[in-house]
XYZ file of C-alpha atoms in Angstrom:
474
model
C -19.791 90.952 49.668
C -22.951 91.454 47.557
C -24.419 88.606 45.547
C -25.246 89.256 41.889
C -28.920 89.083 40.985
C -28.284 89.683 37.270
C -25.327 90.026 34.936
C -24.941 93.704 34.038
C -24.715 94.584 30.322
C -21.453 95.776 28.866
C -19.336 93.382 30.948
C -18.519 91.096 28.101
C -21.539 88.899 28.735
C -24.247 91.317 27.741
C -25.338 92.710 24.371
C -21.936 94.212 23.644
C -20.475 94.027 20.126
C -18.166 92.396 19.274
C -18.559 89.466 21.713
C -16.844 90.430 24.931
C -14.797 87.367 25.952
C -14.121 85.203 22.895
C -11.228 83.346 24.630
C -13.029 82.700 27.938
C -12.842 78.981 28.826
C -14.058 78.825 32.438
C -16.837 80.883 34.057
C -17.738 80.527 37.741
C -20.925 82.345 38.787
C -21.706 80.124 41.766
C -23.069 81.434 45.052
C -24.976 84.425 43.683
C -28.693 85.161 43.308
C -28.963 84.994 39.540
C -32.508 84.460 38.302
C -31.698 84.580 34.590
C -28.768 84.163 32.263
C -28.271 86.443 29.265
C -29.597 84.853 26.087
C -26.362 85.718 24.269
C -24.059 83.986 26.766
C -23.022 81.394 24.203
C -22.385 84.058 21.552
C -20.271 86.134 23.926
C -18.181 83.211 25.174
C -18.184 80.641 22.346
C -15.079 78.808 23.627
C -16.499 78.175 27.084
C -15.466 74.765 28.476
C -16.647 75.005 32.100
C -19.746 76.811 33.411
C -20.501 76.784 37.148
C -23.923 78.168 38.127
C -24.262 76.329 41.443
C -26.197 78.051 44.236
C -28.283 80.587 42.332
C -32.016 81.099 41.729
C -32.295 79.946 38.117
C -35.569 78.296 37.120
C -34.540 77.606 33.509
C -31.692 77.830 31.025
C -31.974 80.174 28.041
C -32.897 78.166 24.936
C -29.988 79.756 23.070
C -27.547 77.938 25.346
C -28.446 74.588 23.778
C -28.702 75.555 20.124
C -26.697 73.320 17.761
C -23.085 74.500 17.778
C -23.701 77.210 20.383
C -21.181 75.909 22.925
C -19.234 73.242 21.038
C -16.469 72.967 23.672
C -18.545 72.980 26.879
C -17.550 69.865 28.836
C -18.669 70.781 32.391
C -22.026 72.267 33.367
C -22.852 72.628 37.059
C -26.146 74.145 38.202
C -26.835 72.365 41.472
C -28.882 74.065 44.199
C -31.053 76.186 41.918
C -34.785 76.180 41.131
C -34.657 74.516 37.700
C -38.044 73.088 36.749
C -37.278 71.736 33.300
C -34.329 70.503 31.258
C -34.654 70.965 27.529
C -34.154 67.927 25.252
C -31.895 70.220 23.220
C -29.170 69.644 25.805
C -28.187 66.784 23.495
C -26.638 69.464 21.248
C -23.807 69.939 23.768
C -21.506 67.616 21.858
C -18.560 67.900 24.276
C -20.490 67.647 27.555
C -18.794 65.196 29.942
C -20.040 66.273 33.393
C -23.534 67.513 34.321
C -24.563 68.371 37.891
C -28.204 69.416 38.338
C -28.661 68.066 41.855
C -31.064 69.687 44.311
C -33.348 71.379 41.822
C -37.074 71.049 41.074
C -36.893 68.811 38.019
C -39.740 66.329 37.596
C -38.406 64.711 34.414
C -35.090 63.989 32.724
C -35.345 64.070 28.923
C -34.395 60.820 27.231
C -32.412 62.902 24.752
C -29.770 63.362 27.448
C -28.601 59.848 26.533
C -27.667 61.232 23.103
C -24.875 63.406 24.516
C -21.962 61.513 22.939
C -19.305 62.160 25.606
C -21.370 62.305 28.797
C -19.596 60.372 31.577
C -20.884 61.747 34.875
C -24.316 63.059 35.872
C -25.856 64.063 39.187
C -29.627 64.494 39.546
C -29.901 63.699 43.259
C -32.379 65.792 45.223
C -34.937 66.163 42.419
C -38.484 64.813 42.828
C -38.831 62.846 39.607
C -42.163 61.432 38.434
C -40.473 58.201 37.427
C -39.805 56.797 40.897
C -37.529 54.038 39.617
C -35.451 56.671 37.856
C -35.412 58.744 41.043
C -34.060 55.711 42.891
C -31.501 55.063 40.155
C -30.057 58.585 40.223
C -29.355 58.108 43.920
C -27.339 54.928 43.560
C -26.641 53.856 39.974
C -23.752 54.584 37.702
C -24.166 57.126 34.932
C -24.008 54.411 32.270
C -27.019 52.582 33.726
C -29.071 55.761 34.048
C -28.360 56.811 30.466
C -29.240 53.334 29.195
C -32.542 53.540 31.100
C -33.238 56.925 29.506
C -32.185 55.648 26.097
C -34.987 53.078 26.047
C -37.472 55.617 27.357
C -37.642 54.477 30.971
C -40.135 51.837 32.032
C -42.337 52.484 29.006
C -39.597 51.317 26.647
C -40.302 54.156 24.190
C -38.631 57.447 23.333
C -39.654 60.680 24.987
C -39.589 61.252 28.688
C -40.083 57.863 30.278
C -43.503 58.849 31.667
C -44.848 56.840 34.540
C -47.922 58.805 35.528
C -51.083 57.008 36.591
C -52.388 56.595 33.023
C -49.173 54.984 31.816
C -49.014 52.650 34.807
C -52.586 51.504 34.301
C -51.950 50.957 30.598
C -48.902 48.877 31.439
C -50.894 46.784 33.905
C -53.642 46.290 31.323
C -51.162 45.015 28.743
C -49.701 42.573 31.260
C -53.156 41.285 32.179
C -54.019 40.750 28.518
C -50.725 39.010 27.814
C -50.981 36.356 30.520
C -54.153 34.598 29.268
C -52.689 34.356 25.760
C -49.650 32.602 27.113
C -51.924 29.953 28.585
C -54.119 29.277 25.564
C -53.251 26.958 22.703
C -51.618 28.191 19.513
C -51.513 31.802 20.660
C -49.454 30.738 23.640
C -47.009 28.854 21.410
C -46.614 31.833 19.114
C -46.110 34.165 22.036
C -43.589 31.892 23.768
C -41.608 31.290 20.596
C -40.404 34.854 20.519
C -39.983 35.470 24.218
C -37.589 34.593 27.009
C -39.114 33.389 30.267
C -37.582 33.893 33.686
C -39.423 32.526 36.722
C -38.479 33.990 40.090
C -38.783 31.571 43.015
C -39.343 33.438 46.278
C -37.402 32.361 49.372
C -40.656 31.320 51.042
C -41.415 28.923 48.145
C -38.023 27.229 48.388
C -37.734 24.369 50.923
C -33.939 24.751 51.185
C -32.878 28.244 50.098
C -29.187 29.088 49.863
C -28.019 31.867 52.170
C -24.873 33.981 52.487
C -23.680 35.289 55.856
C -21.406 38.336 55.845
C -18.626 38.714 58.419
C -17.824 42.236 59.651
C -14.118 42.041 58.700
C -14.977 42.230 54.974
C -16.552 45.657 55.419
C -13.286 47.539 54.847
C -12.102 45.247 52.042
C -14.940 44.489 49.603
C -18.219 44.955 51.462
C -20.915 44.303 48.857
C -22.163 40.906 47.677
C -25.295 39.720 45.871
C -26.133 36.071 45.156
C -28.659 34.173 43.037
C -29.406 30.594 42.011
C -30.277 29.870 38.376
C -31.723 26.476 37.406
C -32.320 25.080 33.928
C -29.207 25.994 31.914
C -28.271 23.600 29.116
C -24.516 23.825 28.556
C -24.022 20.463 26.828
C -24.686 21.193 23.138
C -21.970 22.606 20.922
C -20.407 25.822 22.116
C -22.917 26.651 24.852
C -20.313 26.576 27.616
C -17.884 28.598 25.525
C -20.546 31.255 24.973
C -21.288 31.488 28.683
C -17.619 31.996 29.530
C -17.147 34.492 26.732
C -20.206 36.501 27.810
C -18.838 36.752 31.344
C -15.503 37.946 30.010
C -17.276 40.661 28.029
C -19.348 41.745 31.027
C -16.168 41.894 33.110
C -14.556 44.120 30.484
C -17.507 46.423 29.894
C -20.130 46.709 32.643
C -17.670 45.711 35.391
C -15.031 48.046 33.939
C -12.267 45.425 33.937
C -13.426 44.171 37.366
C -12.671 47.537 38.977
C -16.314 48.150 39.996
C -17.562 44.549 40.330
C -16.577 40.916 39.810
C -18.758 37.939 38.895
C -18.246 34.279 39.696
C -20.397 31.336 38.631
C -20.437 28.013 40.494
C -21.936 24.579 39.941
C -24.738 24.553 42.509
C -24.401 20.790 43.126
C -20.890 21.386 44.463
C -21.894 24.310 46.695
C -22.646 23.504 50.347
C -24.361 26.254 52.290
C -24.757 28.295 54.239
C -21.912 30.335 52.788
C -19.844 32.874 54.693
C -18.432 35.947 52.979
C -15.469 37.313 54.893
C -11.828 38.360 54.687
C -8.571 36.618 55.563
C -4.895 37.483 55.644
C -3.074 36.402 52.447
C -1.125 33.738 54.323
C -4.354 32.312 55.834
C -6.517 32.202 52.701
C -6.161 28.804 50.997
C -7.906 27.954 47.709
C -7.678 25.513 44.783
C -7.734 28.054 41.917
C -9.252 27.112 38.573
C -6.820 24.884 36.713
C -4.141 25.073 39.425
C -3.006 23.285 42.565
C -4.091 24.333 46.041
C -2.208 27.390 47.250
C -2.343 30.125 49.808
C -3.442 33.457 48.390
C -0.054 34.962 49.181
C 1.709 32.262 47.128
C -0.847 32.468 44.311
C -0.475 36.220 43.971
C 3.323 35.923 44.012
C 3.186 33.231 41.310
C 0.830 35.319 39.161
C 3.139 38.322 39.513
C 6.114 36.229 38.362
C 4.069 34.984 35.399
C 3.062 38.543 34.564
C 6.695 39.698 34.601
C 7.639 36.811 32.314
C 4.760 37.681 29.979
C 5.964 41.247 29.706
C 9.515 40.127 28.912
C 8.391 37.702 26.228
C 6.029 40.149 24.569
C 8.339 43.128 25.187
C 5.474 45.348 26.279
C 3.613 46.301 29.438
C 0.330 44.529 28.766
C -0.485 41.153 30.309
C -3.419 38.782 29.864
C -5.559 36.461 31.949
C -5.794 36.789 35.714
C -2.578 38.792 35.727
C -4.501 41.892 34.591
C -6.325 42.083 37.913
C -3.480 41.771 40.406
C -3.302 45.546 40.884
C -6.797 45.426 42.405
C -5.245 43.768 45.470
C -2.601 46.455 45.967
C -2.505 47.787 49.524
C -4.942 45.179 50.866
C -3.948 43.641 54.200
C -6.781 41.106 53.940
C -8.335 39.441 50.920
C -12.084 38.794 50.487
C -13.279 35.194 50.210
C -16.463 33.131 50.072
C -16.348 30.002 52.240
C -18.709 27.017 52.096
C -20.102 24.863 54.935
C -17.085 22.528 54.639
C -14.734 25.413 55.366
C -13.422 25.479 51.787
C -12.836 28.768 50.004
C -14.892 28.647 46.802
C -14.235 32.214 45.665
C -11.394 34.719 45.963
C -12.655 37.899 44.262
C -11.614 39.662 42.163
C -9.056 37.025 41.121
C -10.518 33.526 40.823
C -12.993 30.999 42.116
C -12.349 27.388 43.055
C -11.848 24.195 41.095
C -14.272 22.623 43.625
C -17.298 24.436 42.182
C -16.141 24.857 38.585
C -18.810 24.863 35.882
C -18.687 22.012 33.354
C -20.732 21.057 30.318
C -22.941 18.876 32.536
C -23.805 21.797 34.839
C -27.456 22.822 34.740
C -27.976 24.599 38.077
C -25.680 27.471 39.022
C -24.966 29.684 41.983
C -24.004 33.204 40.892
C -22.214 35.804 42.983
C -21.338 39.421 42.290
C -19.061 41.339 44.650
C -17.984 44.958 44.674
C -16.076 47.519 46.673
C -18.158 50.262 45.021
C -21.855 49.782 45.757
C -24.650 47.275 46.271
C -26.513 48.756 43.328
C -23.760 47.952 40.850
C -23.823 44.342 42.134
C -27.535 44.188 41.304
C -27.073 45.769 37.877
C -24.331 43.307 36.972
C -26.424 40.382 38.249
C -29.390 41.585 36.172
C -27.202 41.726 33.072
C -25.659 38.301 33.703
C -29.009 36.555 34.237
C -30.603 38.175 31.185
C -27.605 37.159 29.092
C -27.869 33.574 30.388
C -31.568 33.503 29.456
C -30.784 34.663 25.920
C -28.013 32.112 25.521
C -30.154 29.278 26.868
C -32.927 30.076 24.400
C -30.416 30.138 21.569
C -28.950 26.793 22.675
C -32.367 25.128 22.870
C -33.370 26.403 19.427
C -30.120 25.641 17.595
C -28.559 22.204 17.263
C -24.786 22.461 17.304
C -21.888 20.138 16.752
C -18.520 20.431 18.472
C -17.790 21.178 22.078
C -15.503 22.889 24.521
C -13.110 20.772 26.558
C -12.599 21.318 30.269
C -9.045 22.505 29.562
C -10.355 25.104 27.103
C -12.923 26.197 29.695
C -10.133 26.755 32.218
C -8.175 28.769 29.681
C -11.128 31.019 28.846
C -12.461 31.350 32.326
C -10.236 33.494 34.460
C -13.178 33.480 36.906
C -15.527 30.668 36.359
C -17.258 27.563 37.378
C -20.031 20.150 37.988
C -22.558 17.610 37.531
C -25.798 15.860 35.666
C -27.898 16.601 32.726
C -30.424 19.380 32.458
C -33.845 18.151 33.570
C -35.436 21.564 33.165
C -35.012 21.925 29.408
C -38.310 21.116 27.792
C -38.689 19.404 24.444
C -40.357 22.467 23.012
C -37.317 24.583 23.892
C -39.348 27.136 25.823
C -38.895 26.110 29.444
C -38.135 29.110 31.631
C -34.990 29.556 33.607
C -35.791 29.546 37.317
C -34.100 32.245 39.376
C -34.142 31.451 43.096
C -33.821 34.242 45.611
C -30.692 34.252 47.773
C -30.646 36.141 51.065
C -27.522 37.912 52.328
C -27.533 38.422 56.107
C -25.081 39.504 58.794
C -23.834 37.076 61.436
C -26.823 37.921 63.660
C -29.192 36.985 60.856
C -30.322 40.527 60.015
C -31.194 40.812 56.333
C -28.810 42.941 54.260
C -30.143 42.210 50.767
C -32.251 39.659 48.920
C -31.934 39.135 45.179
C -33.948 39.315 43.034
C -36.318 41.664 44.825
C -39.327 43.195 43.094
C -37.169 46.079 41.923
C -34.588 43.757 40.317
C -34.918 42.526 36.733
C -37.535 45.277 36.408
C -35.886 46.808 33.346
C -35.825 43.544 31.396
C -36.210 44.198 27.647
C -39.641 43.739 26.034
C -38.825 40.246 24.735
C -38.249 38.952 28.266
C -41.130 37.946 30.531
C -40.322 37.753 34.258
C -42.846 35.600 36.132
C -42.897 36.414 39.846
């Protein structure tokens, strides 16, 4: 019933020769009062795969633990509920580390080198008072991939090291921004500056005479509760392969950041065909009616059944288990009594995530203003991260389109074939002759049926980690 305050020597983890437990793979020392670990722990247990130190009094790890090759097989390290004040950058030498739990400690910084751990999949730093307040917010709600990417670019500063955001760094950042703005407004310097940068202008709800709004019905809470919306004006999809690139970029984001739509799903709509306010709710499969992209109007129940038949036929023809197109996402509806849907002011379903959106709001080459939606059953934060990535990608593509004259085009039929989840009408008035007009991102508010605000995007915290070549004007 006594808790260990130190590991006694001669127990296979002290200075015994030869090393005491060369075959030890899992060591659980949780719930003791350990203040130190023996420096030769790695030498004594070189094949260690799991080390649980949760609930002790450790204020640091021995440096020897993170030496190159010291614990080549360690995949799980848990040291939550300790007194750790610092994490060494040498943790990157744990080449097999997959899971790291250092929650509820006294860490003020997370070394950017953590992003160099090649196999790291899951981290937990909740309950630490980090100096970088954005990072502190991210560790409470973001996925590991997003946190590691933030660390990889050095946090807000964009450099390697520890992502410092103390007062000096913040003031330096503000000074650089102040100096940059006048240059953008003055003659040749402004042209040179703009030529290499992407501009995104955020239009606040209060500046917009007719802002789009999404109301959320309570029945969607148990189905797919999270939604974020945004309006983007100024896209030029007419030249060459611009539309093809937009569709392809969404497909890639669905595969990678959205993890094959399991954590989030995007849909893009032609804003001219969208009539608000929109209502995000859930309906029984036999009550949800939609005109899917490239198909005739159908109830969701019939559409899913048809897609399942097509998937079975695909498997037979290809003589393997894999399927393509929308068929890959049918399993995401398994066990759902109701399906999520986004309904416009006419009562038409314009989106049925995570499967398809509607022919009514489909994007065409003549589309210049878009309504974007991201939905998730996982978290609101992942919706925001995906929306950030989508808008930044659209800005990059628009700049490329305006700077490069292309021949050839993508037909509407080809767009349907590529889309799987995608989205009418007039030329792009926002594209300037100089090719440097900013995309305008209009805020969209998501409220409950009583009008209480649930989320507005983009807020001040959104698009905050835009790369250095992107200027966000708020």
